[in-house]
PDB file of C-alpha atoms in Angstrom:
ATOM      1  CA  MET A1363     101.980  96.252 128.543  1.00 66.00           C
ATOM      2  CA  LEU A1364      99.529  94.317 126.379  1.00 67.00           C
ATOM      3  CA  ARG A1365      97.954  97.414 124.825  1.00 67.00           C
ATOM      4  CA  GLY A1366     101.254  99.233 124.262  1.00 65.00           C
ATOM      5  CA  GLY A1367     101.680 102.988 124.060  1.00 62.00           C
ATOM      6  CA  LEU A1368     103.795 103.577 127.161  1.00 64.00           C
ATOM      7  CA  SER A1369     107.422 102.572 127.604  1.00 63.00           C
ATOM      8  CA  GLN A1370     108.629 102.086 131.159  1.00 69.00           C
ATOM      9  CA  PRO A1371     112.120 100.613 130.886  1.00 71.00           C
ATOM     10  CA  ARG A1372     113.598  98.926 133.938  1.00 70.00           C
ATOM     11  CA  ASN A1373     117.110  99.987 132.965  1.00 78.00           C
ATOM     12  CA  ALA A1374     116.965 103.566 131.673  1.00 78.00           C
ATOM     13  CA  GLY A1375     120.674 103.631 130.766  1.00 84.00           C
ATOM     14  CA  LEU A1376     120.448 100.486 128.663  1.00 81.00           C
ATOM     15  CA  PHE A1377     117.230 101.762 127.073  1.00 77.00           C
ATOM     16  CA  LYS A1378     118.937 105.048 126.146  1.00 81.00           C
ATOM     17  CA  MET A1379     121.957 103.202 124.686  1.00 83.00           C
ATOM     18  CA  PHE A1380     119.735 101.094 122.414  1.00 79.00           C
ATOM     19  CA  ASN A1381     117.817 104.206 121.410  1.00 78.00           C
ATOM     20  CA  LEU A1382     121.047 106.025 120.489  1.00 82.00           C
ATOM     21  CA  ILE A1383     122.153 103.236 118.154  1.00 81.00           C
ATOM     22  CA  GLY A1384     118.727 103.135 116.523  1.00 74.00           C
ATOM     23  CA  VAL A1385     117.302  99.890 117.880  1.00 72.00           C
ATOM     24  CA  GLY A1386     115.075 101.300 120.608  1.00 66.00           C
ATOM     25  CA  GLU A1387     111.921 103.327 120.444  1.00 63.00           C
ATOM     26  CA  HIS A1388     109.604 105.173 122.794  1.00 61.00           C
ATOM     27  CA  ALA A1389     106.353 104.168 121.129  1.00 58.00           C
ATOM     28  CA  GLY A1390     105.661 101.226 123.453  1.00 63.00           C
ATOM     29  CA  SER A1391     104.628  99.004 120.555  1.00 63.00           C
ATOM     30  CA  GLY A1392     107.008  96.117 121.202  1.00 74.00           C
ATOM     31  CA  VAL A1393     104.768  93.727 123.157  1.00 78.00           C
ATOM     32  CA  PRO A1394     101.681  94.198 120.946  1.00 78.00           C
ATOM     33  CA  ASP A1395     103.905  93.573 117.901  1.00 77.00           C
ATOM     34  CA  ILE A1396     105.249  90.383 119.507  1.00 81.00           C
ATOM     35  CA  LEU A1397     101.719  89.185 120.349  1.00 81.00           C
ATOM     36  CA  ALA A1398     100.497  89.892 116.809  1.00 80.00           C
ATOM     37  CA  ALA A1399     103.429  87.996 115.255  1.00 79.00           C
ATOM     38  CA  TRP A1400     102.897  85.083 117.676  1.00 79.00           C
ATOM     39  CA  ASP A1401      99.225  84.861 116.731  1.00 77.00           C
ATOM     40  CA  GLU A1402      99.983  85.162 113.006  1.00 75.00           C
ATOM     41  CA  GLU A1403     102.406  82.205 113.222  1.00 73.00           C
ATOM     42  CA  GLY A1404      99.773  80.078 114.978  1.00 75.00           C
ATOM     43  CA  TYR A1405     101.610  79.597 118.270  1.00 78.00           C
ATOM     44  CA  ASP A1406      99.754  79.007 121.537  1.00 80.00           C
ATOM     45  CA  ALA A1407      98.763  82.248 123.251  1.00 80.00           C
ATOM     46  CA  PRO A1408     101.446  83.895 125.382  1.00 84.00           C
ATOM     47  CA  THR A1409     100.817  84.279 129.099  1.00 86.00           C
ATOM     48  CA  VAL A1410     101.493  87.323 131.235  1.00 85.00           C
ATOM     49  CA  GLU A1411     102.240  86.992 134.934  1.00 86.00           C
ATOM     50  CA  GLU A1412     102.551  90.016 137.197  1.00 83.00           C
ATOM     51  CA  ARG A1413     104.022  89.786 140.696  1.00 84.00           C
ATOM     52  CA  PHE A1414     103.947  92.579 143.199  1.00 82.00           C
ATOM     53  CA  GLY A1415     104.789  92.548 146.857  1.00 80.00           C
ATOM     54  CA  ALA A1416     107.134  93.525 149.616  1.00 78.00           C
ATOM     55  CA  ASP A1417     108.950  90.179 149.643  1.00 80.00           C
ATOM     56  CA  VAL A1418     109.648  90.069 145.861  1.00 75.00           C
ATOM     57  CA  PRO A1419     110.589  92.717 143.310  1.00 78.00           C
ATOM     58  CA  ASP A1420     107.787  93.886 141.033  1.00 78.00           C
ATOM     59  CA  ARG A1421     108.020  91.736 137.945  1.00 81.00           C
ATOM     60  CA  THR A1422     106.078  91.156 134.757  1.00 80.00           C
ATOM     61  CA  THR A1423     106.856  87.936 132.898  1.00 85.00           C
ATOM     62  CA  LEU A1424     105.778  87.324 129.300  1.00 83.00           C
ATOM     63  CA  THR A1425     105.984  83.616 128.410  1.00 87.00           C
ATOM     64  CA  LEU A1426     105.981  82.782 124.700  1.00 84.00           C
ATOM     65  CA  PRO A1427     105.292  79.057 124.162  1.00 82.00           C
ATOM     66  CA  LEU A1428     107.109  77.545 121.204  1.00 78.00           C
ATOM     67  CA  VAL A1429     104.222  75.200 120.458  1.00 70.00           C
ATOM     68  CA  ALA A1430     101.753  75.691 117.637  1.00 63.00           C
ATOM     69  CA  SER A1431      98.097  75.245 118.472  1.00 53.00           C
ATOM     70  CA  LEU A1432      96.599  72.030 117.133  1.00 46.00           C
ATOM     71  CA  GLY A1433      93.831  74.047 115.540  1.00 42.00           C
ATOM     72  CA  THR A1434      96.275  76.028 113.423  1.00 41.00           C
ATOM     73  CA  SER A1435      99.451  74.949 111.739  1.00 43.00           C
ATOM     74  CA  LEU A1436      99.619  71.406 113.111  1.00 43.00           C
ATOM     75  CA  GLY A1437      96.009  70.561 112.286  1.00 49.00           C
ATOM     76  CA  THR A1438      92.859  69.259 113.929  1.00 52.00           C
ATOM     77  CA  SER A1439      92.320  66.257 116.188  1.00 60.00           C
ATOM     78  CA  GLU A1440      90.985  64.420 113.132  1.00 63.00           C
ATOM     79  CA  GLN A1441      94.297  65.071 111.401  1.00 68.00           C
ATOM     80  CA  ALA A1442      96.101  63.879 114.547  1.00 71.00           C
ATOM     81  CA  GLY A1443      94.147  60.619 114.285  1.00 77.00           C
ATOM     82  CA  ASP A1444      95.192  60.258 110.642  1.00 83.00           C
ATOM     83  CA  GLN A1445      98.776  61.017 111.624  1.00 86.00           C
ATOM     84  CA  ALA A1446      98.622  58.370 114.363  1.00 86.00           C
ATOM     85  CA  GLU A1447      97.419  55.785 111.852  1.00 89.00           C
ATOM     86  CA  ARG A1448     100.204  56.731 109.428  1.00 90.00           C
ATOM     87  CA  LEU A1449     102.675  56.488 112.322  1.00 91.00           C
ATOM     88  CA  LEU A1450     101.471  52.966 113.200  1.00 93.00           C
ATOM     89  CA  GLU A1451     101.778  51.809 109.580  1.00 93.00           C
ATOM     90  CA  PHE A1452     105.259  53.328 109.318  1.00 94.00           C
ATOM     91  CA  CYS A1453     106.306  51.680 112.578  1.00 93.00           C
ATOM     92  CA  SER A1454     105.631  48.147 111.406  1.00 92.00           C
ATOM     93  CA  GLU A1455     109.451  48.109 111.561  1.00 93.00           C
ATOM     94  CA  PRO A1456     111.369  49.789 114.419  1.00 92.00           C
ATOM     95  CA  ARG A1457     111.800  53.523 113.762  1.00 91.00           C
ATOM     96  CA  SER A1458     113.466  56.402 115.598  1.00 89.00           C
ATOM     97  CA  LYS A1459     111.544  59.498 116.696  1.00 86.00           C
ATOM     98  CA  GLY A1460     113.439  61.474 114.072  1.00 87.00           C
ATOM     99  CA  GLU A1461     112.422  59.055 111.318  1.00 90.00           C
ATOM    100  CA  ILE A1462     108.802  59.249 112.451  1.00 90.00           C
ATOM    101  CA  GLN A1463     108.921  63.032 112.488  1.00 88.00           C
ATOM    102  CA  ARG A1464     110.390  63.212 108.978  1.00 88.00           C
ATOM    103  CA  HIS A1465     107.940  60.628 107.633  1.00 90.00           C
ATOM    104  CA  LEU A1466     104.958  62.598 108.961  1.00 87.00           C
ATOM    105  CA  GLY A1467     106.450  65.935 107.880  1.00 85.00           C
ATOM    106  CA  ILE A1468     106.024  67.480 111.330  1.00 82.00           C
ATOM    107  CA  SER A1469     108.701  69.867 112.575  1.00 78.00           C
ATOM    108  CA  SER A1470     107.696  69.799 116.267  1.00 79.00           C
ATOM    109  CA  GLU A1471     109.442  66.923 118.068  1.00 80.00           C
ATOM    110  CA  ARG A1472     107.397  67.734 121.168  1.00 80.00           C
ATOM    111  CA  TYR A1473     104.113  67.390 119.272  1.00 83.00           C
ATOM    112  CA  VAL A1474     105.137  64.029 117.782  1.00 84.00           C
ATOM    113  CA  ARG A1475     106.280  62.751 121.174  1.00 85.00           C
ATOM    114  CA  GLN A1476     103.398  64.025 123.335  1.00 84.00           C
ATOM    115  CA  GLU A1477     100.421  64.041 120.976  1.00 85.00           C
ATOM    116  CA  LEU A1478     101.151  61.028 118.767  1.00 89.00           C
ATOM    117  CA  ILE A1479     103.691  58.607 120.264  1.00 90.00           C
ATOM    118  CA  ARG A1480     102.763  58.903 123.978  1.00 89.00           C
ATOM    119  CA  PRO A1481      99.020  58.106 123.521  1.00 90.00           C
ATOM    120  CA  LEU A1482      99.847  55.132 121.289  1.00 92.00           C
ATOM    121  CA  LEU A1483     102.317  53.827 123.889  1.00 91.00           C
ATOM    122  CA  ASP A1484      99.740  54.314 126.655  1.00 90.00           C
ATOM    123  CA  ASP A1485      97.106  52.416 124.601  1.00 91.00           C
ATOM    124  CA  GLY A1486      99.556  49.596 123.917  1.00 92.00           C
ATOM    125  CA  ARG A1487      99.223  50.111 120.160  1.00 92.00           C
ATOM    126  CA  LEU A1488     102.912  51.037 119.944  1.00 92.00           C
ATOM    127  CA  VAL A1489     105.831  49.596 121.923  1.00 92.00           C
ATOM    128  CA  GLN A1490     109.279  50.961 122.603  1.00 90.00           C
ATOM    129  CA  THR A1491     112.187  49.170 120.990  1.00 89.00           C
ATOM    130  CA  ILE A1492     114.393  49.909 124.018  1.00 88.00           C
ATOM    131  CA  PRO A1493     112.012  49.939 127.020  1.00 87.00           C
ATOM    132  CA  ASP A1494     114.917  50.118 129.495  1.00 89.00           C
ATOM    133  CA  LYS A1495     115.880  53.493 127.968  1.00 86.00           C
ATOM    134  CA  PRO A1496     112.587  55.363 127.504  1.00 78.00           C
ATOM    135  CA  ARG A1497     114.386  58.623 126.608  1.00 77.00           C
ATOM    136  CA  SER A1498     116.382  57.022 123.819  1.00 79.00           C
ATOM    137  CA  PRO A1499     115.902  58.760 120.444  1.00 74.00           C
ATOM    138  CA  ASN A1500     115.692  55.260 118.925  1.00 76.00           C
TER     139      ASN A1500
END
């Protein structure tokens, strides 16, 4: 699957239908193309899990994480430290997660929450404005 070159569709009828309307191919290049595009965009590496056995159907699962690696498009740990300092300065007044995200110019809400806000909360350098509602966007 990772190298490409051989198509083994699970549903031959559906595969043939897509081929007849011009959106399917027999080259077996789909997964390598996906992996190359994923790497080019700087996302974390996909994982492949294969399961075989009598008690479960044979299955191959390709998981494509929607998180960019810190070493690529989101930056280095040094940049994360700079971002954390900018976040603390910006949060001298209560701010929402969305405001923080826009101020820092970071599109990944997950990155802002897990890599910037969470460590600052854990260190006590940042406090929640509504501690009784920790999932509040405010």
